[in-house]
Structure formats: structure tokens, C-alpha cells
Coordinates of C-alpha atoms in Angstrom, one line a residue:
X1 CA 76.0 -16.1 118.2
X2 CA 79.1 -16.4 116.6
X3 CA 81.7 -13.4 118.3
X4 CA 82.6 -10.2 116.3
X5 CA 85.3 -7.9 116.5
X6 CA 85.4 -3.7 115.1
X7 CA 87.7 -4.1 112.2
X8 CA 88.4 -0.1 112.3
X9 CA 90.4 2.9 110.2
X10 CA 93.1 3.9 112.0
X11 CA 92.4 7.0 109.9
X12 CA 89.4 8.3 110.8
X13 CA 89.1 6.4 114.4
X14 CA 85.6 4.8 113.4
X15 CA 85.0 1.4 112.8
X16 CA 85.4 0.3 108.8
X17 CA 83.7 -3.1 109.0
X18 CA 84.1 -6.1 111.5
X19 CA 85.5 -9.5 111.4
X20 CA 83.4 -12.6 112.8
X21 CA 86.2 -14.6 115.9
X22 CA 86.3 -18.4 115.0
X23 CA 85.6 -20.6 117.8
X24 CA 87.8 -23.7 118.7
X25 CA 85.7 -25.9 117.1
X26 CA 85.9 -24.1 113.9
X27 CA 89.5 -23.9 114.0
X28 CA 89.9 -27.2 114.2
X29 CA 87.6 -27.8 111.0
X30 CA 89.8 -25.4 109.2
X31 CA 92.8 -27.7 110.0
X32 CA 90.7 -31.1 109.4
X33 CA 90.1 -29.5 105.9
X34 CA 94.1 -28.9 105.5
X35 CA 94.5 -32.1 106.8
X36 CA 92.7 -33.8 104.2
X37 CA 93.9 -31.5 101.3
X38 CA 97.1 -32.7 102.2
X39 CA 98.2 -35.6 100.9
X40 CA 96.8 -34.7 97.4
X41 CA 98.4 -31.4 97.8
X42 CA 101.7 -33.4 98.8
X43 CA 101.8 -35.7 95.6
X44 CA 101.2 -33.6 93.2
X45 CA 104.0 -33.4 90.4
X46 CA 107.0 -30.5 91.6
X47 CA 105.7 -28.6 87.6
X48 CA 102.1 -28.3 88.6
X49 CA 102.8 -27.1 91.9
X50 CA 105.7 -24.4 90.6
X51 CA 103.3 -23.5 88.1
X52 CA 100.8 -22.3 90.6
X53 CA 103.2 -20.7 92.1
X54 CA 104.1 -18.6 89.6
X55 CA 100.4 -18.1 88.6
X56 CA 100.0 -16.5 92.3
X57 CA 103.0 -14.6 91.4
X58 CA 101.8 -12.8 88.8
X59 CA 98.2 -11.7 90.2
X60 CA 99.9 -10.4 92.9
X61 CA 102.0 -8.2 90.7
X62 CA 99.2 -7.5 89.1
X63 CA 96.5 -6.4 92.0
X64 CA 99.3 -5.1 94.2
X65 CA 97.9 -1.7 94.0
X66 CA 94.0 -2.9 95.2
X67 CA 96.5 -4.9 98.1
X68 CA 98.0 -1.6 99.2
X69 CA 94.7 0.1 99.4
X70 CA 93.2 -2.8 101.6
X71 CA 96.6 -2.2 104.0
X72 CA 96.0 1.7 104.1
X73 CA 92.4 1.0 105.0
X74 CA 92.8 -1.5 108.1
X75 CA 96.4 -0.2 108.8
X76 CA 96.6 3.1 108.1
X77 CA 100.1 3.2 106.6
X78 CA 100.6 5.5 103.6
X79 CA 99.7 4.1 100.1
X80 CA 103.5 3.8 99.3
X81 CA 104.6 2.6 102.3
X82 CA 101.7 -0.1 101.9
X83 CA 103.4 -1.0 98.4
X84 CA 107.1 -1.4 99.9
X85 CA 105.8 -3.3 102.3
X86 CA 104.0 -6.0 99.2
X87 CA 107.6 -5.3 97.1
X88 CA 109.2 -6.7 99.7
X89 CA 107.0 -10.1 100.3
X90 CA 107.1 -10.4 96.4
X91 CA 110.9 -11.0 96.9
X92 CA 109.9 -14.2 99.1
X93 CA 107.0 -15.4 96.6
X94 CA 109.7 -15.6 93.9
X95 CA 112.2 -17.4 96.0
X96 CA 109.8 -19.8 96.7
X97 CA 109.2 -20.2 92.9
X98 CA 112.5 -21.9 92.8
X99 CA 111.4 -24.7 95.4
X100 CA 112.3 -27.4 93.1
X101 CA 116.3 -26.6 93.5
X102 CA 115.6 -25.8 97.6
X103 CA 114.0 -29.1 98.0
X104 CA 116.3 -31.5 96.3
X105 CA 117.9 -34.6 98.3
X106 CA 121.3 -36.0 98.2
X107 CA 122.4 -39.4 96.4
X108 CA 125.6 -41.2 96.8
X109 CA 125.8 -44.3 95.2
X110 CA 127.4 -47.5 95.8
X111 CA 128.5 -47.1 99.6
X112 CA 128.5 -50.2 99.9
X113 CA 128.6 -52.9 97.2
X114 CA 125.6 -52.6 95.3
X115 CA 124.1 -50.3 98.1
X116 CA 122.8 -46.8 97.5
X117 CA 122.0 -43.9 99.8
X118 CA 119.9 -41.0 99.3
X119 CA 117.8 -38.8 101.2
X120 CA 114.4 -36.9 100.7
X121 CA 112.9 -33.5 101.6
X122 CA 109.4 -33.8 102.6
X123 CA 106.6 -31.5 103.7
X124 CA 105.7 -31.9 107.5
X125 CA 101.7 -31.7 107.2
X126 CA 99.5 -28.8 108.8
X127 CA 101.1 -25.4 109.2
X128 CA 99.8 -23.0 111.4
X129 CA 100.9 -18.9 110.9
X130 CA 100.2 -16.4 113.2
X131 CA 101.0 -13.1 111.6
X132 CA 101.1 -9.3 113.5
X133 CA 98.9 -6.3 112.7
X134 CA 101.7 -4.2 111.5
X135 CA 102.5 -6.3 108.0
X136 CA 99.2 -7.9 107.3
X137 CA 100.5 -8.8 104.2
X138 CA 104.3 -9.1 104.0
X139 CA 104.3 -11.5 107.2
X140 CA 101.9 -14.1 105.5
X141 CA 104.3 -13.8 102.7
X142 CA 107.1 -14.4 104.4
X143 CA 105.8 -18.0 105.2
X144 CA 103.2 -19.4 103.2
X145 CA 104.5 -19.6 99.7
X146 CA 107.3 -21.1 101.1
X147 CA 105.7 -23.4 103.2
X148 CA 103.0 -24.2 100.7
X149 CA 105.7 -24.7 97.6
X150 CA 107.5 -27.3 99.7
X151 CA 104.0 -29.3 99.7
X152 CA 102.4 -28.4 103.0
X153 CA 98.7 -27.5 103.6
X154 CA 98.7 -23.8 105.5
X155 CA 96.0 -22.8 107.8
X156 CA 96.7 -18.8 108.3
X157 CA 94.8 -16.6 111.2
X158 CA 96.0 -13.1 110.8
X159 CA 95.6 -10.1 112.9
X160 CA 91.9 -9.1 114.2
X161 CA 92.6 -5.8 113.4
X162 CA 93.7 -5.8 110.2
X163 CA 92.4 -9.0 108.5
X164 CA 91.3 -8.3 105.0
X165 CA 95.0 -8.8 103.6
X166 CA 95.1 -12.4 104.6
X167 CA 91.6 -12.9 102.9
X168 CA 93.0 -11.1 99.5
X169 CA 95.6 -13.0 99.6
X170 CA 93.9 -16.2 99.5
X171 CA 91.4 -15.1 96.8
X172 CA 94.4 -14.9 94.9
X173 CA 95.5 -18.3 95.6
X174 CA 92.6 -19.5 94.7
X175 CA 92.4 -17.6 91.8
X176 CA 95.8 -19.3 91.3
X177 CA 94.6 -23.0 90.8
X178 CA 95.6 -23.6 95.0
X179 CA 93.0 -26.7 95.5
X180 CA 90.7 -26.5 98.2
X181 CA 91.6 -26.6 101.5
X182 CA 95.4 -26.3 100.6
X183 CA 95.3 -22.7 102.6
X184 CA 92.6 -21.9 104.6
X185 CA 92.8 -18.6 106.4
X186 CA 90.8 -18.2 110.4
X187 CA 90.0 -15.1 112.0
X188 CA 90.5 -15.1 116.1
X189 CA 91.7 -14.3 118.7
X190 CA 93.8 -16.1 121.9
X191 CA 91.4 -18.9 121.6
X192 CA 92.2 -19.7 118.1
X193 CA 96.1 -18.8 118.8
X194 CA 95.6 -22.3 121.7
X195 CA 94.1 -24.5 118.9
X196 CA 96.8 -24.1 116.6
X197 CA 99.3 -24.8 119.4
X198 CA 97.9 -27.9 120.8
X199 CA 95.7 -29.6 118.3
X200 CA 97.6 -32.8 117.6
X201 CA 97.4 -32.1 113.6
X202 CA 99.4 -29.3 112.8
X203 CA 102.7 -29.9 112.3
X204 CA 104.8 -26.5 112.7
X205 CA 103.7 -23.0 114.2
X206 CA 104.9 -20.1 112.2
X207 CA 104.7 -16.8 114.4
X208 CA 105.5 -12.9 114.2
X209 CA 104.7 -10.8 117.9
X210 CA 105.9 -9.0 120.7
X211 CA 108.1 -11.3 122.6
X212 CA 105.9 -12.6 125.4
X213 CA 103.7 -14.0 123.2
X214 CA 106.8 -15.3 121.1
X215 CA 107.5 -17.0 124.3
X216 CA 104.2 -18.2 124.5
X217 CA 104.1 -19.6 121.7
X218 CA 107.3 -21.1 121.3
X219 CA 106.5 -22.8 125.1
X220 CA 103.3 -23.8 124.1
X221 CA 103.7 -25.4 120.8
X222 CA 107.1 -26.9 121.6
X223 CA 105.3 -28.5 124.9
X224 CA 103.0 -30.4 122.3
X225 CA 105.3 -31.5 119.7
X226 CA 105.4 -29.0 117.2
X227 CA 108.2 -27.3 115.3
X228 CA 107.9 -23.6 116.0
X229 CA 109.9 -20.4 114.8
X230 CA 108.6 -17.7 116.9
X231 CA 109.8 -13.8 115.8
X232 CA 109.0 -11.4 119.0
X233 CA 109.9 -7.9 119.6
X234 CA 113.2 -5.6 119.3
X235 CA 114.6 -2.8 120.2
X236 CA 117.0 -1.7 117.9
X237 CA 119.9 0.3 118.2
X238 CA 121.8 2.4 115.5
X239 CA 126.0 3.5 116.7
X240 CA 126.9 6.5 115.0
X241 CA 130.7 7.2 115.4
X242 CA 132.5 10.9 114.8
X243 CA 133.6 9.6 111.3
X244 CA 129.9 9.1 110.3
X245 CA 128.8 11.6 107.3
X246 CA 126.0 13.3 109.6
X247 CA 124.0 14.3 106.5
X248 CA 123.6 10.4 105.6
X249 CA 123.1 9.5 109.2
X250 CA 120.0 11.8 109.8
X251 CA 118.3 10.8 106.6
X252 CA 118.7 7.4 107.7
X253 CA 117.7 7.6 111.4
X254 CA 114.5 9.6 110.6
X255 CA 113.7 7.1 107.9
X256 CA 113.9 3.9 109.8
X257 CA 112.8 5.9 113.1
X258 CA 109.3 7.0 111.5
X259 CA 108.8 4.8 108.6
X260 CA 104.9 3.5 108.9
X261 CA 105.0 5.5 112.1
X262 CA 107.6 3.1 113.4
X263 CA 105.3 0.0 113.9
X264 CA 108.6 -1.6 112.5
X265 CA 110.0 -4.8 114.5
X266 CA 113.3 -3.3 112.5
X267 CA 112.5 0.2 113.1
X268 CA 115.0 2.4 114.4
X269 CA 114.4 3.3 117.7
X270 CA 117.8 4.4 119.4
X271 CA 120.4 6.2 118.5
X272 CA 123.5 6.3 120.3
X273 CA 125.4 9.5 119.4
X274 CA 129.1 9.4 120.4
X275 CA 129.2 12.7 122.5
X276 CA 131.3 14.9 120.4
X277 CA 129.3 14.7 117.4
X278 CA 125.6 14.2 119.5
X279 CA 124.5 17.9 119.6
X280 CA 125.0 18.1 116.0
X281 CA 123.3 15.0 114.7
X282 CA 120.7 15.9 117.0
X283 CA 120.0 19.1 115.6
X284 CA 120.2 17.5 111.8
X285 CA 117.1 15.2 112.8
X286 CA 115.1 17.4 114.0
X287 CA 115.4 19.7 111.4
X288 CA 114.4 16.5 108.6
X289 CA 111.7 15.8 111.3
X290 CA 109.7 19.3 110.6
X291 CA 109.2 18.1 107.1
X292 CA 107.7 15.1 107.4
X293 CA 103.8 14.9 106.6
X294 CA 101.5 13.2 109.1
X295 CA 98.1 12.0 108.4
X296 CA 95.5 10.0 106.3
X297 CA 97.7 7.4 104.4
X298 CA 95.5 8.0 101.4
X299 CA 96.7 11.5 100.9
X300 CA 99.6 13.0 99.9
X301 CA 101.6 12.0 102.9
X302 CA 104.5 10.2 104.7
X303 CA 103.6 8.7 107.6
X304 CA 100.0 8.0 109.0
X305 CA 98.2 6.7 111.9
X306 CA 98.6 4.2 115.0
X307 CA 96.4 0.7 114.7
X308 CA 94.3 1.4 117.6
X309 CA 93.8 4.5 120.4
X310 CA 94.7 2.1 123.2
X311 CA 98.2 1.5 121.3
X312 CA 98.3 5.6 120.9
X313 CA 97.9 6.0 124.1
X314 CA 100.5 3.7 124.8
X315 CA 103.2 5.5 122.5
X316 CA 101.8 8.8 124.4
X317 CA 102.7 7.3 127.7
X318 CA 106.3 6.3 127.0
X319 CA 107.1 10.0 125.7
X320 CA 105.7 11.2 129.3
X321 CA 107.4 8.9 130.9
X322 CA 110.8 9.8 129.2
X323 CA 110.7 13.3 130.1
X324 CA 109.4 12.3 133.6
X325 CA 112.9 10.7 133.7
X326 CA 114.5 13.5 132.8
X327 CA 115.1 13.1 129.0
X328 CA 114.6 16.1 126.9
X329 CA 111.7 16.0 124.5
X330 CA 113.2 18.0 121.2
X331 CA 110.3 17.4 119.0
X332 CA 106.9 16.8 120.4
X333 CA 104.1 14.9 118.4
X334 CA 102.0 14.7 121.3
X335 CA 98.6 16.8 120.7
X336 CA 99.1 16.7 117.0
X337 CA 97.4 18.9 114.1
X338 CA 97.7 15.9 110.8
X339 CA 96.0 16.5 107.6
X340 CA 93.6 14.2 108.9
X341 CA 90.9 13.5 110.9
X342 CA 91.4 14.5 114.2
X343 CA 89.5 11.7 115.4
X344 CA 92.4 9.4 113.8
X345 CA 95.0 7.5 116.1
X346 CA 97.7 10.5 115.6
X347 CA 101.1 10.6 117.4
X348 CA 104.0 13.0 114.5
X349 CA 107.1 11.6 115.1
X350 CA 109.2 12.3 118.4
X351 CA 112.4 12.9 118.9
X352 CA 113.9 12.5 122.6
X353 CA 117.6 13.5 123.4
X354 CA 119.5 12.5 126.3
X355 CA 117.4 9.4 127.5
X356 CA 118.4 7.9 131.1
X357 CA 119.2 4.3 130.0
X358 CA 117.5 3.3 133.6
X359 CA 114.0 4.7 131.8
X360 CA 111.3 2.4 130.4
X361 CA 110.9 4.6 127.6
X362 CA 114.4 3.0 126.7
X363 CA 114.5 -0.2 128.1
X364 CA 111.1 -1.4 126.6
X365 CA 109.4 -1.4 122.8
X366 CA 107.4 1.5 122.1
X367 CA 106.4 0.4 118.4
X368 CA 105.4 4.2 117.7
X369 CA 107.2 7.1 115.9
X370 CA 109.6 8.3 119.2
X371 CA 113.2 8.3 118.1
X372 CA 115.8 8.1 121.5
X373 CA 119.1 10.1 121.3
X374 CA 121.3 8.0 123.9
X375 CA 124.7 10.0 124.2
X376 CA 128.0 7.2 124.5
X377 CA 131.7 8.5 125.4
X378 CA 133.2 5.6 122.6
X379 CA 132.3 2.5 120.3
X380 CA 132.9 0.3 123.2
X381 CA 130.3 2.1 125.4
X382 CA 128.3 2.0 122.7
X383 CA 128.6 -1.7 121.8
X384 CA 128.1 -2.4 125.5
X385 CA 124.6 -0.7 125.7
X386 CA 123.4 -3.0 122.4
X387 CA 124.8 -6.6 123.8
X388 CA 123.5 -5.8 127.6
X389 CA 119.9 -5.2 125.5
X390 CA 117.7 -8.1 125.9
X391 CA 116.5 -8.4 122.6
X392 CA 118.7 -9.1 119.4
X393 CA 116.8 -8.2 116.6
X394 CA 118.4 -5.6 114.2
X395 CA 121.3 -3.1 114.7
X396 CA 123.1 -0.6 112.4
X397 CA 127.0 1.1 112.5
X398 CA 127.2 4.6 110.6
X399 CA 131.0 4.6 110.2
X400 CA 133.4 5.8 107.6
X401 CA 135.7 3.6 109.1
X402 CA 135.8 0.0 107.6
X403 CA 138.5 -1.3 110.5
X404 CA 135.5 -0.4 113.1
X405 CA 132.7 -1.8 110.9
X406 CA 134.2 -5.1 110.4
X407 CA 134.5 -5.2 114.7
X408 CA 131.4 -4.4 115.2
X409 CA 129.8 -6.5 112.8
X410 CA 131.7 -9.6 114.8
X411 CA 131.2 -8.3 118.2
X412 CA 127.7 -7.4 118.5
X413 CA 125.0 -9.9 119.6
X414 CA 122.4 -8.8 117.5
X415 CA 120.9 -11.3 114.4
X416 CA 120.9 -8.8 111.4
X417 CA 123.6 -5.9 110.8
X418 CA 123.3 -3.1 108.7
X419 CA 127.1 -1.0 108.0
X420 CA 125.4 2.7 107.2
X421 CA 122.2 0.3 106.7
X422 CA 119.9 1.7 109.2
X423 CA 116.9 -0.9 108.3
X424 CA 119.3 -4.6 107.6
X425 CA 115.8 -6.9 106.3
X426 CA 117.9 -9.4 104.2
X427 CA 116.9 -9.6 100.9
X428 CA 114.5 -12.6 100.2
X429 CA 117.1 -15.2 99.9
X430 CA 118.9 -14.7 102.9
X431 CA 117.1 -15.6 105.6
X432 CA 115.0 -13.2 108.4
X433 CA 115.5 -13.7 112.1
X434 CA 117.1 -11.9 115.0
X435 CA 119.1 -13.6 118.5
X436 CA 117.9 -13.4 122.1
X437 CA 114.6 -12.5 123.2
X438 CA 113.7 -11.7 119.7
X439 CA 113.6 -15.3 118.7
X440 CA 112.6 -18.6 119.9
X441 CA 113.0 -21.7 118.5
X442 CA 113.7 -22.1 114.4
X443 CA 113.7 -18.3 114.5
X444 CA 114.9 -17.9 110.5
X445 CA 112.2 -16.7 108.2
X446 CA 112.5 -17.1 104.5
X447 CA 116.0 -18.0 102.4
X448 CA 117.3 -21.3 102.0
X449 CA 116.6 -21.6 106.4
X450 CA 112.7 -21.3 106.0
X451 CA 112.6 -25.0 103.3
X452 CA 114.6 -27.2 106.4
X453 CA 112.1 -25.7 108.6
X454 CA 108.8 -26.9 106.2
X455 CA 110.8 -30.2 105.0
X456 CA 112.1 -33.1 107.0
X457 CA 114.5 -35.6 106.0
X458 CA 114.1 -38.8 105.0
X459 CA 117.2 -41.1 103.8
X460 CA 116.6 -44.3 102.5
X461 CA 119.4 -47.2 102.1
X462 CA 119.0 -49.3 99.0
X463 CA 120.0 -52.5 97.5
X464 CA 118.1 -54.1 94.2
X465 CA 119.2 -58.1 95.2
X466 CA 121.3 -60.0 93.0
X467 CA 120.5 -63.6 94.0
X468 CA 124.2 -64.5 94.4
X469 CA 124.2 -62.3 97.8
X470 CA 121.9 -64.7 99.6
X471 CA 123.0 -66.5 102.7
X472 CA 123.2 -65.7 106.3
X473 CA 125.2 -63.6 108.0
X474 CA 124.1 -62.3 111.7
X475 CA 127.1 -60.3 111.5
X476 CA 127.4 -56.4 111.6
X477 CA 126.8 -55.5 108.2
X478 CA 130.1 -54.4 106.1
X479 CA 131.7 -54.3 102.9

């Protein structure tokens, strides 16, 4: 009998419905079936295919709303939050409307007498994503329209513990005129992850995780010949300098600190208060933090549950661990009463102050709602903490003071920037990715980047013979 895993909401802590686990061999029919959808897929004319894309487009305009609601279900992120989150992949499904111009070649004539060269985009084959539970539907979004408007068939296994996005998402496709087999989405688990990695007919591995499986898979798929971008995990650190309006700065650390109960790769998660200005800002996010609502994303709130207990228990953990360290816990959201079930995955947003950087409540990714206060004498204590941080995801400057922005935005070694930004996502045509441990391989996702990572080149050399050119020549060829 086939395996099953408890597909629950994160809401209520009981189990919603549950997702039958493909096994290998049923993987590897879902990529035979992209396989041979392929070539059809790959030939047909650049207006049909755009058109199609469009079509997809507009249902998913149109059904966002029935989208969100499968999100809040399996998730448990609030209705709103679940509709920012869709916003935001619609920005990727329209840039990859414009394939056409993002797929053109290049043409030079006459290089040579009577000689042309030009060169060709073309789609790789089999594309394998591997998308996280925390955007089951903005992470598919960021790769498969993309990959599928530049003529590649897309086998897709989301999350096991949120999958009903993915399967929405195809419907829609479908729905779309997308011909059979074109996108084909698998649920499983590490055994499914192993035969997109290996099996000799998928062509490129896209992937959003922590960052040991990043590694993982960037190891594993690049070991068998594949082109892989691999997204893993962050820790992301926001520099607020004595200039910094403090009203602006505590809006914007409790937003991208709590936002969908910080299960954020960009979230917010440190804050590193120059001294003279720490107690202060400190005092300004806890006092926005008493206001935020926690509980059932289907009410009337702002943030909702954890995906699982085990991960709650996890986010507990951390917070025990920083106070065993000897950092003070200013607002607890251990133990919480939510207008919810109590049975739910609950942990209200934390705010420590005065973390030991030595702690693993700092060091590591907690991917829960615990904001870090980390008190720095200067900018350049500051800027040292984020570039000694192994990973390199997202990072933010709340300055008044262009001369320091401009520094910092060229001396920290972190992927994406925000100046008074706290969250820095690029907008849909600039392209996603971070530096260091948060990336591996081709680790842009979406812009211009994420069609040279589905295309490869071809150029061709041509010459239409005049029979005058005849004759021999063993020669090097030249003018």
C-alpha cells in the first residue's frame, strides 16, 4: 500500500486531510510523461505558448481568493498574508508573459564573407522544483512559469505538509490549455527529493530549503549532471543607526520580524541597535508587539500558527535557550492565550534584548516569530557581525544618512539590500537569490537570471554556397 502522510491545520492541531508519498518508481513515470510532453511542448509556436500564459494569468487573478484559503488551511497564515504572498508570485507569472523578448538570440551578419552568426535560446528538457512549506504557492511561482514559458516540461513535488497549493495550481494550468504532461506535480518525500536528483532525464533541479538540504541538493544534483540553483536558509540582520527615525524602524522590525509568524527566509530576525539609541527602539517594539493579534488565520487576525508542533517546539526551544544564555526575554509568547484553538501550533511573537552573539538562539535560524535585539557600539561593529554570519541572504540599513547607506550597501556581503527596507524581495524582474550559505549553484530566482538558467545556447555559423567559393583550402579558415 501506497504510503500516506497527515496533511494537518496548523490551526486547530488536527489532521485536515492526507497526501498519498509517491514512490521512486512513480516519480520516474511522472518525469517519463514530461519527457515525452516535451518535444511537442518545445516546438510549439512562441504565440500559442504566450497565449497560455496569459490564459494561466488570468485564472489565477481570478481564483486568487479560493488560493489564499487553501494556504490558510494547510499553512495557517492569515487570509491576507496568504494573498500577499499570491500578489507577489503574480509579479513572476507576468514577467514570464514576456518570454518572447527574454528568449531572443543574437545575429550578426556577414562576419565573414557571406558568413552569418547567430545564436539560440533553447529549453534544457525536464525540470525538477522542490518548493518549502512556508510559500506553497509563491515558490512554485517563482519557477515554473518561467521555466515552462521558455519551453521546458516541469515536474513539481511540493511540501508534504502543505500540498494542495501545488495541485491548484496545476488545475489551473490545465484549465489554461497546458497539454498533458507539460507539468506534472508529485507528492513525497526524501525518496522522491533522490529521484529528481539522479534520474538521468531531468535536466535542472530548482530548489527552496534550509541550507543543509540546499547543500544537498546542490551536491547531489550537480554530482549527476544537472544544473541546480539551490536557495537555503538566512539569517537576516537589520543595522539601525542613531539617525534612524525610531518610529519607522519599529513598524518595520515588527513587520518583517512576525509577518506569517516569521516562517520568512527574508524575515527579520536580528536587530542590531547601536547602543545609544537600543533601550529606546527596544521599548518602541515592544509596545507595537502588544497589539498584534495571534490566532486562526481565518479570523480577524495578524499572524497565525506554526506548520507543525515539532517545529513549535523548536521555536520554544531557541527562546529557552536564549534566556539560558543570559539574554533578556522582553516579551514572552511562550504559553500563549490566541483567539484560537488552543490545540493549534501557537508561539505570539518574541522579543529578546541583549542576545550573547556566542548563543544558538543567535547564531542559527529559528524560522518562528522571536525578534533578537543585538546591542553594537558603531556601524562598523555592526557591519562586522552581518559579514562574519554564515549565511547571505537579506539584510536592511535604517539610516537617515545617505553617505552611510551607500557604504553599507557596498560593504556588506549579503545578496539583497534593503536602505529603510526591512524585507528587500526584488520586485519580479530583478532577480531573487542571496550569497554564502544561502545559495548554491545558479542561486538567482526569477528576472532576466532565472531564462539563462531554463535556456542554453546554441550558435550556429552560416554560409548559403555560391558555387564560385568551391576549391580546397586545408588552411585555417579566414577572410
Amino acid at each position: 500500500m501506497r504510503p500516506h502522510r497527515a496533511v494537518l491545520n496548523p490551526s486547530l492541531g488536527t489532521v485536515a486531510r492526507e497526501v498519498a508519498l509517491a514512490s521512486a518508481d512513480e516519480v520516474a513515470e511522472a518525469i517519463a510523461a514530461a519527457k515525452a510532453a516535451f518535444p511537442a511542448w518545445r516546438d510549439l509556436s512562441i504565440a500559442k505558448r504566450q497565449a497560455i500564459m496569459f490564459r494561466f494569468r488570468e485564472l489565477l487573478v481570478a481564483r486568487k481568493d479560493d488560493l489564499a484559503r487553501i494556504i490558510t488551511a494547510e499553512h495557517g497564515k492569515v487570509h491576507s498574508d496568504a494573498l500577499g504572498e499570491i500578489a507577489r508570485a503574480i509579479e513572476v507569472v507576468e514577467l514570464a508573459t514576456a518570454f518572447p523578448l527574454m528568449t531572443k538570440g543574437e545575429f550578426s551578419e556577414n562576419v565573414s564573407t557571406g558568413v552569418d552568426v547567430y545564436s539560440l535560446r533553447q529549453p534544457l528538457g525536464v525540470v525538477g522544483i522542490i518548493s518549502p512549506f512556508n510559500f506553497p504557492a509563491m515558490v512554485p511561482l517563482w519557477f515554473a512559469p518561467i521555466a515552462l514559458a521558455a519551453g521546458n516540461s516541469v515536474v513539481l513535488k511540493p511540501s508534504e505538509k502543505d500540498p494542495s497549493a501545488a495541485v491548484f495550481i496545476a488545475e489551473l494550468y490545465a484549465e489554461a490549455g497546458l497539454p498533458a504532461g507539460v507539468l506534472t506535480v508529485v507528492h513525497g518525500d526524501k525518496e522522491a527529493v533522490d529521484v529528481l536528483l539522479t534520474h538521468e532525464d531531468v535536466a535542472a533541479i530548482s530548489f527552496v530549503g534550509s541550507t543543509p538540504i540546499a547543500q544537498y541538493v546542490y551536491e547531489t544534483g550537480s554530482k549527476h549532471g544537472k544544473r541546480v540553483q539551490a536557495l537555503g536558509g538566512a539569517k537576516n540582520h537589520m543595522l539601525v543607526l542613531p539617525d534612524a527615525d525610531l518610529d519607522v524602524t519599529a513598524d518595520a522590525a515588527v513587520n518583517a520580524g512576525f509577518g506569517s509568524a516569521g516562517e520568512r527566509c527574508m524575515a527579520i530576525s536580528v536587530v542590531l541597535a547601536v547602543e545609544s539609541i537600543a533601550d529606546e527602539l527596544q521599548a518602541k517594539i515592544a509596545e507595537r508587539m502588544q497589539g498584534i493579534r495571534t490566532g486562526d488565520g481565518t479570523r480577524d487576525n495578524d499572524m497565525g500558527p506554526l506548520i507543525s508542533a515539532a517545529h513549535r517546539d523548536k521555536v520554544v526551544g531557541y527562546i529557552g535557550t536564549a534566556e539560558a544564555d543570559g539574554a533578556t526575554v522582553v516579551v514572552d509568547g511562550r504559553d500563549p492565550e490566541v483567539d484560537g484553538d488552543p490545540n493549534g501550533f501557537w508561539v505570539k511573537p518574541t522579543l529578546l534584548d541583549k542576545v550573547p552573539t556566542e548563543s544558538k538562539a543567535y547564531q542559527e535560524e529559528i524560522f518562528g516569530p522571536v525578534l533578537s535585539i543585538v546591542r553594537v557600539a558603531s556601524y562598523e561593529e555592526g557591519l562586522e557581525l552581518i559579514n562574519a554570519n554564515p549565511f547571505g541572504n537579506g539584510t536592511a540599513i535604517f539610516t537617515n544618512d545617505g553617505g552611510a547607506a551607500r557604504r553599507f550597501q557596498n560593504e556588506v556581503q549579503v545578496g539583497m539590500v534593503g536602505v529603510n527596507v526591512p524585507i528587500p524581495v526584488p520586485v519580479g524582474y530583478h532577480s531573487f537569490g542571496g550569497w554564502k550559505q544561502s545559495a548554491f549553484g545558479q542561486g538567482k530566482a526569477y528576472g532576466k537570471h532565472a531564462f539563462d538558467i531554463y535556456t542554453r545556447e546554441k550558435v550556429v555559423t552560416s554560409r548559403w554556397l555560391d558555387p564560385s567559393h568551391g576549391g580546397l583550402n586545408l588552411g585555417f579558415p579566414s577572410n
